[in-house]
């Protein structure tokens, strides 16, 4: 459960801003590392093959074919951050969740995103992907908050989890299909 200071007054907007900045920062680091260290060593077709392989494995997990233990730093952001105040504490908490480096991941799709940003995405697409990751996390927590604490949101999520996973997996396939197509076409 999120710390209560995130939801007091306007703090949820600082938290959401932190999610966006965290996602942007992670994608900035990934695309910088990819373009400077990895991509010069990997042929484009190999990089595309790696991303496609990651996608297929994760898609099979998302569709429930098997379960993987995904790499993640499965620790919650400490509540001591709330001592930083309503604004800075919420911003800090959001940044850590938005960066994806200290949080639980309930889906493998962010790993596909990370692989694509690291290995094939251009700078604009990579940075947009990072902001999109942060925005997706913000949408989830803001929609959860809008429902209140009566359990309806959790029940709805449980009821539609399989459909949401399928939709998000197909959306990821479409997005990466177009990025990979332009990457391979550009390299040919």
CSV table of C-alpha atoms in Angstrom, one decimal:
chain,number,residue,atom,x,y,z
A,1,UNK,CA,0.0,0.0,0.0
A,2,UNK,CA,1.2,3.5,-0.8
A,3,UNK,CA,2.2,5.7,2.1
A,4,UNK,CA,-0.6,8.0,3.1
A,5,UNK,CA,1.4,11.2,2.7
A,6,UNK,CA,1.4,10.7,-1.0
A,7,UNK,CA,-2.4,11.2,-1.0
A,8,UNK,CA,-2.7,14.3,1.2
A,9,UNK,CA,-3.7,17.5,-0.6
A,10,UNK,CA,-1.8,18.0,-3.8
A,11,UNK,CA,0.9,15.4,-2.9
A,12,UNK,CA,-0.5,12.9,-5.4
A,13,UNK,CA,0.4,15.2,-8.2
A,14,UNK,CA,4.0,15.5,-6.9
A,15,UNK,CA,4.0,11.7,-6.7
A,16,UNK,CA,2.8,11.5,-10.3
A,17,UNK,CA,5.5,14.0,-11.4
A,18,UNK,CA,8.1,11.8,-9.7
A,19,UNK,CA,6.8,8.8,-11.6
A,20,UNK,CA,7.2,10.6,-14.9
A,21,UNK,CA,10.7,12.0,-14.0
A,22,UNK,CA,11.7,8.5,-12.8
A,23,UNK,CA,10.6,6.8,-16.0
A,24,UNK,CA,12.3,9.5,-18.1
A,25,UNK,CA,15.5,9.2,-16.2
A,26,UNK,CA,15.6,5.4,-16.5
A,27,UNK,CA,15.1,5.6,-20.2
A,28,UNK,CA,17.7,8.3,-20.5
A,29,UNK,CA,20.3,6.1,-18.8
A,30,UNK,CA,19.3,3.0,-20.8
A,31,UNK,CA,19.4,4.7,-24.2
A,32,UNK,CA,22.7,6.4,-23.3
A,33,UNK,CA,24.3,3.1,-22.3
A,34,UNK,CA,22.9,1.3,-25.3
A,35,UNK,CA,24.0,3.8,-27.9
A,36,UNK,CA,27.5,4.3,-26.4
A,37,UNK,CA,28.4,0.8,-25.2
A,38,UNK,CA,26.2,-2.0,-26.6
A,39,UNK,CA,25.0,-1.0,-30.0
A,40,UNK,CA,28.4,-0.4,-31.5
A,41,UNK,CA,29.2,-4.0,-30.6
A,42,UNK,CA,25.9,-5.6,-31.8
A,43,UNK,CA,24.7,-5.9,-35.3
A,44,UNK,CA,21.2,-4.4,-35.6
A,45,UNK,CA,19.7,-7.8,-36.5
A,46,UNK,CA,21.2,-9.4,-33.4
A,47,UNK,CA,19.8,-6.6,-31.2
A,48,UNK,CA,16.4,-6.9,-32.8
A,49,UNK,CA,16.5,-10.7,-32.3
A,50,UNK,CA,17.3,-10.2,-28.6
A,51,UNK,CA,14.4,-7.9,-28.1
A,52,UNK,CA,12.0,-10.2,-30.0
A,53,UNK,CA,13.2,-13.1,-27.9
A,54,UNK,CA,12.6,-11.2,-24.7
A,55,UNK,CA,9.2,-10.2,-26.0
A,56,UNK,CA,8.2,-13.8,-26.8
A,57,UNK,CA,9.3,-15.1,-23.4
A,58,UNK,CA,7.5,-12.3,-21.6
A,59,UNK,CA,4.4,-12.6,-23.7
A,60,UNK,CA,4.2,-16.3,-22.9
A,61,UNK,CA,4.3,-15.4,-19.2
A,62,UNK,CA,1.7,-12.6,-19.6
A,63,UNK,CA,-0.6,-15.1,-21.2
A,64,UNK,CA,-0.1,-17.5,-18.3
A,65,UNK,CA,1.8,-20.2,-20.3
A,66,UNK,CA,4.5,-20.3,-17.6
A,67,UNK,CA,5.8,-18.3,-14.7
A,68,UNK,CA,9.1,-16.6,-14.6
A,69,UNK,CA,10.9,-15.0,-11.7
A,70,UNK,CA,11.7,-11.7,-13.3
A,71,UNK,CA,14.7,-9.6,-12.3
A,72,UNK,CA,13.6,-6.8,-10.0
A,73,UNK,CA,14.5,-5.1,-6.8
A,74,UNK,CA,11.4,-6.2,-5.0
A,75,UNK,CA,11.5,-3.8,-2.1
A,76,UNK,CA,9.0,-1.1,-1.4
A,77,UNK,CA,10.3,2.5,-1.2
A,78,UNK,CA,10.8,3.1,2.6
A,79,UNK,CA,8.2,5.1,4.5
A,80,UNK,CA,11.0,7.2,5.9
A,81,UNK,CA,10.8,9.2,2.7
A,82,UNK,CA,7.5,10.7,4.0
A,83,UNK,CA,9.7,12.5,6.6
A,84,UNK,CA,10.9,14.6,3.6
A,85,UNK,CA,7.6,16.4,3.6
A,86,UNK,CA,4.4,16.2,1.6
A,87,UNK,CA,5.9,17.5,-1.7
A,88,UNK,CA,9.5,16.4,-1.7
A,89,UNK,CA,8.7,13.1,0.0
A,90,UNK,CA,5.9,12.3,-2.6
A,91,UNK,CA,8.2,13.4,-5.5
A,92,UNK,CA,11.1,11.2,-4.2
A,93,UNK,CA,8.8,8.3,-3.6
A,94,UNK,CA,7.3,8.7,-7.1
A,95,UNK,CA,10.8,9.0,-8.6
A,96,UNK,CA,11.9,5.7,-7.1
A,97,UNK,CA,8.8,3.9,-8.3
A,98,UNK,CA,8.8,5.5,-11.7
A,99,UNK,CA,12.5,4.6,-12.3
A,100,UNK,CA,11.6,1.0,-11.7
A,101,UNK,CA,14.8,0.3,-9.8
A,102,UNK,CA,13.2,-0.1,-6.4
A,103,UNK,CA,9.8,-1.6,-6.6
A,104,UNK,CA,7.7,-4.6,-7.4
A,105,UNK,CA,6.9,-5.4,-11.0
A,106,UNK,CA,3.7,-7.3,-11.5
A,107,UNK,CA,4.2,-7.6,-15.2
A,108,UNK,CA,7.2,-8.5,-17.4
A,109,UNK,CA,6.3,-6.0,-20.1
A,110,UNK,CA,8.6,-3.3,-18.5
A,111,UNK,CA,11.5,-5.7,-19.1
A,112,UNK,CA,10.6,-5.7,-22.8
A,113,UNK,CA,10.5,-2.0,-22.8
A,114,UNK,CA,13.9,-1.8,-21.1
A,115,UNK,CA,15.5,-4.2,-23.6
A,116,UNK,CA,14.1,-2.3,-26.5
A,117,UNK,CA,15.3,1.1,-25.2
A,118,UNK,CA,18.7,-0.4,-24.4
A,119,UNK,CA,19.2,-2.1,-27.7
A,120,UNK,CA,17.1,-0.6,-30.5
A,121,UNK,CA,15.1,2.5,-29.8
A,122,UNK,CA,16.2,5.9,-31.0
A,123,UNK,CA,16.5,8.8,-28.5
A,124,UNK,CA,13.0,10.2,-29.1
A,125,UNK,CA,11.2,6.8,-28.9
A,126,UNK,CA,13.3,5.8,-25.8
A,127,UNK,CA,12.6,9.0,-23.9
A,128,UNK,CA,8.9,8.8,-24.8
A,129,UNK,CA,8.9,5.1,-23.6
A,130,UNK,CA,10.3,6.2,-20.3
A,131,UNK,CA,7.7,8.9,-19.8
A,132,UNK,CA,5.0,6.4,-20.9
A,133,UNK,CA,6.2,3.9,-18.3
A,134,UNK,CA,5.9,6.6,-15.6
A,135,UNK,CA,2.5,7.7,-16.9
A,136,UNK,CA,1.3,4.1,-16.9
A,137,UNK,CA,2.3,3.8,-13.3
A,138,UNK,CA,0.7,7.1,-12.4
A,139,UNK,CA,-2.6,6.1,-14.2
A,140,UNK,CA,-2.7,2.9,-12.1
A,141,UNK,CA,-2.2,4.6,-8.8
A,142,UNK,CA,-4.4,7.6,-9.5
A,143,UNK,CA,-7.3,5.4,-10.8
A,144,UNK,CA,-6.9,3.2,-7.6
A,145,UNK,CA,-7.1,6.4,-5.5
A,146,UNK,CA,-10.1,7.7,-7.4
A,147,UNK,CA,-12.1,4.5,-6.5
A,148,UNK,CA,-11.5,5.0,-2.8
A,149,UNK,CA,-10.8,2.3,-0.2
A,150,UNK,CA,-13.9,0.1,-0.5
A,151,UNK,CA,-12.1,-2.6,-2.5
A,152,UNK,CA,-14.0,-2.1,-5.8
A,153,UNK,CA,-10.8,-1.2,-7.7
A,154,UNK,CA,-9.0,-4.3,-6.5
A,155,UNK,CA,-12.0,-6.5,-7.4
A,156,UNK,CA,-12.2,-5.0,-10.9
A,157,UNK,CA,-8.5,-5.5,-11.4
A,158,UNK,CA,-8.7,-9.1,-10.4
A,159,UNK,CA,-11.7,-9.6,-12.6
A,160,UNK,CA,-10.1,-8.1,-15.7
A,161,UNK,CA,-6.4,-8.9,-15.1
A,162,UNK,CA,-6.2,-11.5,-17.8
A,163,UNK,CA,-7.8,-9.2,-20.4
A,164,UNK,CA,-5.6,-6.2,-19.3
A,165,UNK,CA,-2.5,-8.3,-19.6
A,166,UNK,CA,-3.5,-9.6,-23.1
A,167,UNK,CA,-4.4,-6.0,-24.3
A,168,UNK,CA,-1.1,-4.6,-22.9
A,169,UNK,CA,0.9,-7.5,-24.5
A,170,UNK,CA,-0.7,-6.9,-27.9
A,171,UNK,CA,-0.1,-3.1,-27.6
A,172,UNK,CA,3.5,-3.8,-26.8
A,173,UNK,CA,3.8,-6.1,-29.8
A,174,UNK,CA,2.3,-3.4,-32.1
A,175,UNK,CA,4.5,-0.7,-30.7
A,176,UNK,CA,7.7,-2.7,-30.9
A,177,UNK,CA,6.7,-4.2,-34.2
A,178,UNK,CA,6.7,-0.7,-35.7
A,179,UNK,CA,9.9,0.3,-34.0
A,180,UNK,CA,11.7,-2.9,-35.0
A,181,UNK,CA,10.4,-2.6,-38.6
A,182,UNK,CA,11.8,0.9,-38.9
A,183,UNK,CA,15.1,-0.1,-37.2
A,184,UNK,CA,15.6,-3.1,-39.6
A,185,UNK,CA,14.5,-1.1,-42.6
A,186,UNK,CA,16.8,1.7,-41.7
A,187,UNK,CA,19.7,-0.7,-41.3
A,188,UNK,CA,19.2,-2.4,-44.7
